[in-house]
XYZ file of C-alpha atoms in Angstrom:
399
model
C -17.799 19.956 19.606
C -18.370 17.171 17.292
C -21.730 15.167 17.142
C -21.321 12.064 14.509
C -24.882 10.325 13.407
C -23.392 6.241 13.136
C -26.379 4.035 11.232
C -25.742 0.223 11.095
C -25.786 -1.613 14.522
C -23.675 -4.676 13.367
C -20.079 -5.825 13.762
C -18.543 -2.960 11.445
C -20.439 -0.743 13.465
C -19.208 -1.999 16.696
C -15.844 -1.035 15.836
C -16.586 2.228 14.480
C -17.971 2.597 17.975
C -15.290 1.691 20.050
C -12.715 3.509 17.617
C -14.856 7.016 17.994
C -14.895 5.977 22.082
C -11.176 6.027 21.739
C -10.653 9.460 20.157
C -12.709 11.162 22.490
C -11.559 14.363 21.882
C -13.055 14.242 18.619
C -16.353 12.634 19.063
C -17.839 13.840 21.661
C -20.874 12.601 20.885
C -22.518 10.060 18.902
C -26.076 8.583 18.248
C -26.081 4.616 17.146
C -29.114 4.263 14.925
C -30.538 0.863 13.127
C -33.666 -0.646 12.514
C -33.111 -2.956 15.482
C -33.227 -0.175 18.783
C -32.037 -3.356 20.564
C -28.560 -3.766 18.699
C -27.802 -0.159 19.507
C -28.786 -0.147 23.026
C -26.661 -3.199 23.547
C -23.364 -1.194 21.267
C -24.295 1.449 24.145
C -23.851 -0.937 27.275
C -21.238 -2.175 25.958
C -18.647 1.150 25.415
C -20.999 3.553 27.450
C -19.057 4.573 30.661
C -16.198 6.818 28.839
C -15.458 10.687 27.991
C -17.868 10.065 24.834
C -21.496 10.606 25.213
C -23.639 7.627 23.292
C -27.233 7.670 23.053
C -29.498 5.341 20.432
C -32.288 5.842 18.298
C -34.750 2.736 15.648
C -34.382 4.324 12.011
C -35.129 2.432 9.082
C -32.166 3.901 6.882
C -34.558 2.758 3.406
C -37.053 6.093 4.547
C -35.123 9.399 3.539
C -37.693 11.118 5.681
C -37.149 9.521 8.686
C -33.424 9.559 8.363
C -34.254 13.858 7.881
C -35.943 14.132 10.968
C -33.458 12.018 12.851
C -30.619 14.289 11.989
C -32.869 17.424 12.228
C -33.386 16.606 15.321
C -29.618 14.959 16.792
C -28.405 17.928 14.713
C -25.112 16.108 13.911
C -22.204 17.156 12.340
C -21.395 14.104 9.854
C -23.001 10.718 9.054
C -21.527 7.596 8.954
C -22.752 5.554 7.181
C -21.893 1.969 8.105
C -25.820 0.056 7.111
C -26.176 -1.955 3.736
C -25.219 -0.263 0.837
C -28.417 -0.253 -0.725
C -29.151 2.133 1.944
C -26.577 4.740 0.180
C -28.443 6.917 -1.697
C -31.429 7.468 0.946
C -28.252 8.707 3.599
C -26.881 10.663 1.270
C -30.551 12.722 0.217
C -30.726 12.994 3.806
C -27.057 14.683 4.354
C -28.030 17.206 1.188
C -31.514 17.817 2.802
C -30.231 18.351 6.540
C -27.032 19.947 5.856
C -24.581 17.397 7.355
C -21.079 16.117 5.809
C -21.360 11.868 5.069
C -19.071 8.943 4.808
C -19.152 5.229 4.037
C -17.240 2.413 3.618
C -19.198 0.699 0.478
C -20.035 1.823 -2.653
C -24.327 1.919 -3.627
C -25.756 -1.298 -4.689
C -29.369 -1.664 -6.336
C -31.353 -4.487 -4.164
C -32.590 -6.270 -6.966
C -29.709 -6.013 -9.375
C -26.431 -7.736 -8.338
C -23.854 -4.905 -9.459
C -22.190 -2.139 -7.589
C -20.781 0.490 -9.182
C -19.755 4.258 -8.701
C -21.969 6.250 -11.084
C -24.806 6.953 -8.641
C -23.193 8.305 -5.900
C -20.713 10.099 -7.844
C -23.647 11.691 -9.444
C -24.355 13.694 -6.589
C -20.902 15.218 -6.593
C -21.960 18.896 -8.223
C -25.123 18.639 -5.178
C -22.284 18.068 -2.491
C -20.119 21.119 -4.093
C -23.111 23.531 -4.052
C -24.417 22.506 -0.827
C -20.292 22.963 1.023
C -20.566 19.822 2.271
C -18.328 16.851 1.358
C -18.740 12.720 1.109
C -16.395 10.581 1.842
C -16.679 6.842 -0.449
C -15.971 3.979 0.230
C -13.530 4.429 2.988
C -13.523 0.645 4.638
C -10.385 -1.545 4.383
C -11.091 -2.501 0.317
C -12.318 0.022 -0.875
C -11.032 2.502 1.637
C -6.897 1.940 2.752
C -6.543 0.194 -0.536
C -6.865 3.287 -2.236
C -5.091 5.333 0.427
C -2.006 2.980 0.099
C -2.361 3.777 -3.741
C -1.867 7.580 -2.958
C 0.663 7.512 -0.596
C 2.636 5.150 -3.452
C 2.240 7.772 -5.681
C 3.072 10.494 -3.962
C 6.041 8.739 -2.959
C 7.647 5.999 -4.858
C 6.799 6.642 -8.237
C 6.194 9.163 -10.897
C 3.739 6.769 -12.722
C 2.060 3.748 -11.706
C 1.586 1.204 -14.376
C 0.332 -1.880 -12.338
C -1.685 -2.462 -9.562
C -2.301 -5.880 -7.588
C -4.982 -5.698 -4.450
C -4.317 -8.858 -2.512
C -6.718 -9.724 0.322
C -5.903 -12.690 2.610
C -8.280 -14.022 5.448
C -5.928 -16.656 7.035
C -8.530 -16.730 10.009
C -10.666 -19.832 11.202
C -14.276 -19.481 13.016
C -14.528 -23.630 13.208
C -18.124 -23.297 11.200
C -18.485 -25.649 8.314
C -18.879 -22.509 5.872
C -19.841 -19.087 7.259
C -19.460 -15.769 5.598
C -16.775 -13.229 7.142
C -19.364 -10.218 6.820
C -23.069 -9.651 5.714
C -24.268 -13.042 3.665
C -26.099 -10.809 1.651
C -23.384 -9.101 0.263
C -20.814 -11.141 0.280
C -22.342 -13.964 -1.176
C -23.578 -12.200 -4.421
C -19.989 -10.232 -4.957
C -18.271 -13.819 -4.843
C -21.066 -15.322 -7.084
C -20.688 -12.144 -9.708
C -18.736 -12.146 -12.847
C -15.080 -11.323 -11.963
C -13.753 -8.338 -14.063
C -10.611 -6.374 -13.997
C -9.008 -3.209 -16.033
C -6.837 -3.505 -18.259
C -5.248 -0.507 -20.997
C -8.375 1.247 -20.653
C -11.202 -1.449 -20.862
C -12.845 -3.731 -18.711
C -11.850 -7.951 -19.309
C -14.756 -9.988 -17.874
C -14.070 -13.800 -16.430
C -16.213 -16.171 -14.798
C -17.096 -16.168 -11.203
C -14.162 -17.177 -9.758
C -12.233 -18.848 -12.732
C -8.958 -17.306 -12.691
C -6.782 -18.416 -9.742
C -3.296 -17.609 -8.270
C -1.701 -18.656 -5.414
C 0.324 -16.135 -3.468
C 2.699 -16.729 -0.006
C 1.222 -14.014 2.261
C 3.187 -12.657 5.292
C 2.572 -13.896 8.719
C -0.145 -16.284 7.070
C 1.333 -18.253 4.069
C 0.499 -19.954 1.095
C -3.475 -19.008 -0.420
C -5.445 -19.648 -2.777
C -6.697 -16.187 -4.362
C -9.216 -15.564 -6.915
C -9.830 -12.887 -9.295
C -12.827 -11.123 -7.971
C -14.385 -7.618 -9.303
C -13.992 -5.134 -6.563
C -14.995 -1.462 -6.509
C -11.769 0.286 -5.790
C -10.557 -0.775 -9.599
C -13.332 1.596 -10.929
C -11.942 4.516 -8.795
C -8.388 3.942 -9.337
C -8.562 3.135 -12.843
C -10.036 7.016 -12.985
C -7.235 8.664 -10.467
C -3.893 7.147 -10.969
C -2.352 8.069 -13.629
C -0.533 6.368 -16.329
C -2.181 3.067 -15.227
C -2.345 -0.260 -17.184
C -3.935 -2.425 -15.218
C -5.600 -3.310 -12.138
C -6.581 -6.501 -10.114
C -8.085 -7.699 -7.542
C -7.867 -11.104 -5.434
C -9.199 -12.704 -2.242
C -8.279 -15.917 -0.943
C -10.749 -18.632 -0.089
C -10.705 -22.015 0.834
C -11.162 -24.864 -1.064
C -13.996 -26.145 1.719
C -15.436 -22.982 1.097
C -15.456 -22.844 -2.259
C -17.443 -26.305 -2.039
C -20.050 -24.927 -0.289
C -20.476 -21.895 -2.486
C -20.739 -23.905 -5.606
C -23.351 -26.773 -4.134
C -25.354 -23.813 -2.908
C -25.296 -22.173 -6.035
C -26.162 -25.515 -8.086
C -28.995 -25.884 -5.901
C -30.098 -22.444 -6.320
C -29.728 -20.842 -2.663
C -27.401 -18.191 -3.964
C -30.386 -16.520 -6.173
C -31.750 -12.978 -5.627
C -35.099 -14.226 -7.665
C -37.431 -14.282 -5.641
C -39.638 -17.482 -5.447
C -43.361 -18.227 -3.562
C -43.249 -20.868 -0.506
C -46.715 -20.964 0.536
C -47.838 -17.894 -0.521
C -45.035 -15.923 0.443
C -42.367 -14.787 -1.953
C -38.881 -14.470 -0.876
C -35.441 -14.566 -2.004
C -33.273 -17.750 -1.689
C -30.169 -15.572 -0.500
C -31.784 -13.402 1.477
C -33.282 -16.783 3.224
C -29.635 -18.302 3.059
C -28.511 -14.958 5.141
C -31.013 -16.018 7.961
C -30.215 -19.514 8.661
C -26.377 -18.722 8.153
C -23.901 -17.620 11.085
C -24.401 -13.843 11.774
C -20.569 -12.650 11.250
C -21.300 -10.297 14.025
C -21.097 -13.456 16.275
C -17.734 -14.821 14.392
C -15.371 -12.707 16.919
C -14.789 -15.378 20.201
C -14.671 -18.141 17.545
C -12.314 -16.739 14.944
C -8.107 -16.968 14.991
C -5.652 -16.532 12.653
C -4.724 -13.232 11.172
C -5.905 -11.308 7.758
C -3.046 -9.425 5.517
C -4.312 -7.673 3.043
C -2.514 -4.702 0.715
C -1.027 -3.738 -2.582
C 1.159 -4.226 -4.952
C 2.619 -1.467 -7.398
C 4.821 -1.731 -10.392
C 5.915 1.349 -12.554
C 8.479 4.011 -12.660
C 10.577 6.604 -10.507
C 13.048 9.011 -12.387
C 13.149 6.339 -15.481
C 13.695 3.402 -13.995
C 11.428 0.548 -12.691
C 9.927 0.481 -9.263
C 7.895 -2.450 -7.350
C 6.726 -1.448 -3.561
C 4.194 -3.454 -1.324
C 2.461 -2.365 1.259
C 0.258 -4.501 3.382
C -1.146 -4.393 6.716
C -1.497 -7.808 8.536
C -4.321 -8.079 11.832
C -4.839 -10.647 14.332
C -8.323 -11.777 14.876
C -8.059 -12.458 18.487
C -6.221 -9.320 19.357
C -8.653 -7.408 17.798
C -11.564 -9.431 19.664
C -9.638 -8.744 22.711
C -10.017 -5.054 21.982
C -12.903 -3.987 20.525
C -15.380 -7.416 20.689
C -15.121 -8.159 17.019
C -12.945 -10.232 14.873
C -10.474 -8.548 12.157
C -12.710 -8.078 9.427
C -14.972 -5.784 10.606
C -12.218 -4.078 12.698
C -10.118 -3.595 9.319
C -13.046 -1.741 7.950
C -14.149 0.030 11.059
C -11.117 1.114 12.154
C -10.323 3.193 8.743
C -14.132 4.418 8.807
C -13.282 6.038 12.028
C -10.176 7.136 10.878
C -12.147 9.342 7.837
C -14.296 10.792 9.611
C -11.579 12.068 12.116
C -9.626 13.425 9.261
C -13.077 15.476 8.370
C -13.755 16.448 11.542
C -10.735 17.803 12.278
C -10.509 20.009 8.462
C -7.854 17.386 7.030
C -10.170 15.579 4.592
C -12.929 18.106 4.337
C -13.993 19.840 1.011
C -17.010 20.837 -0.525
C -18.220 17.507 -3.361
C -18.072 13.354 -3.294
C -14.902 12.216 -3.314
C -13.139 8.309 -2.887
C -10.444 8.134 -0.180
C -7.293 8.154 -3.277
C -8.229 11.829 -4.250
C -6.949 13.471 -0.846
C -3.612 13.129 0.839
C -2.804 10.063 1.530
C -0.084 11.008 4.474
C -2.467 12.036 7.625
C -4.681 8.943 6.879
C -1.481 6.254 6.794
C -0.100 8.105 10.078
C -3.246 7.536 12.128
C -3.433 3.717 10.376
C -0.333 2.993 12.705
C -1.676 5.325 16.012
C -4.999 3.537 15.464
C -4.515 -0.421 15.126
C -3.595 -1.144 11.451
C 0.210 -0.565 11.259
C 1.729 -0.750 8.125
C 4.171 -3.062 5.932
C 6.438 -1.984 3.167
C 8.503 -4.416 0.605
C 10.717 -2.879 -2.181
C 11.364 -6.214 -3.416
C 8.309 -8.642 -3.504
C 7.084 -11.378 -5.111
C 4.713 -10.329 -7.720
C 1.222 -12.131 -9.099
C 1.398 -13.726 -12.841
């Protein structure tokens, strides 16, 4: 019997819980734990009644001792971390202390430093190896499926991959003047940071949103795509042999960029605390509180996402280009699980990674990014679990 602790109760957790319940032969029992227990209870009420037994608990994931106590009481085989990236290390510490496996969807980010990188979590590799435990990092879509796509491309179509362009397009419309599709604090910190890409063995840094390309996305059309730094660039630069350049592009509308620039210009995206009537608060945290909750966007959002990777490299001495991507419909996702496609494309891969770990297919002691595992069982599950992928061997390239 597999018993799993899910930490987090937001939009992605909603999808993870739904998908676990669709696979009761693997997920016989799950516990949903979060700081706000009422959110956990709402998920239990929404998805209860099937073969998967659901329980809930209140948990402060900033506190390792609390996590250890809950794990010891519930005795799960693994933890699926879909809480905030600030909490990755406290949860990993608790998993080590209690002897359970670990999976997350985003790498660690210090609360007071707008910087995310894998060094903090990669430092746990030897500890997890010695404990005989598996930790799977970044098992969402990007990072996550983009790493699996890369491993699949290398295994089946390339001897060497030289160039990777990751393209993340959201053609959805939620009807609000301005809202973020996932946690506003994390989203805005990511977009407001300097851009960065990997080329010829080093990092090239750009101003925020300095580099823009226009790309014609299948089932979405032409969109403005901006170069950002994204965490899978760091791991792919290490794990893809022969790589010469990796870039990440995400689409934003002109309206979105205008709102973001105004908010940045008046200081609302700052993480430096300011004092108001004796109370210190980060402007970005205040902005998060007044923006629409991404978990509520599902019934309003229409349109599709298109996320994938374009590869250029060599096979049998000849140049090869390959594009693999998924198109996901916001309304279809909402009809199935009650979430929009952004949460769906993150939550489904998290469940798949956990499923493969529990089945022993992705289970080996240590700390790993997804591209370090066999991609084939994951790619098979994408088609079965709601994220079918498409291929092109003559893709339009990004200049």
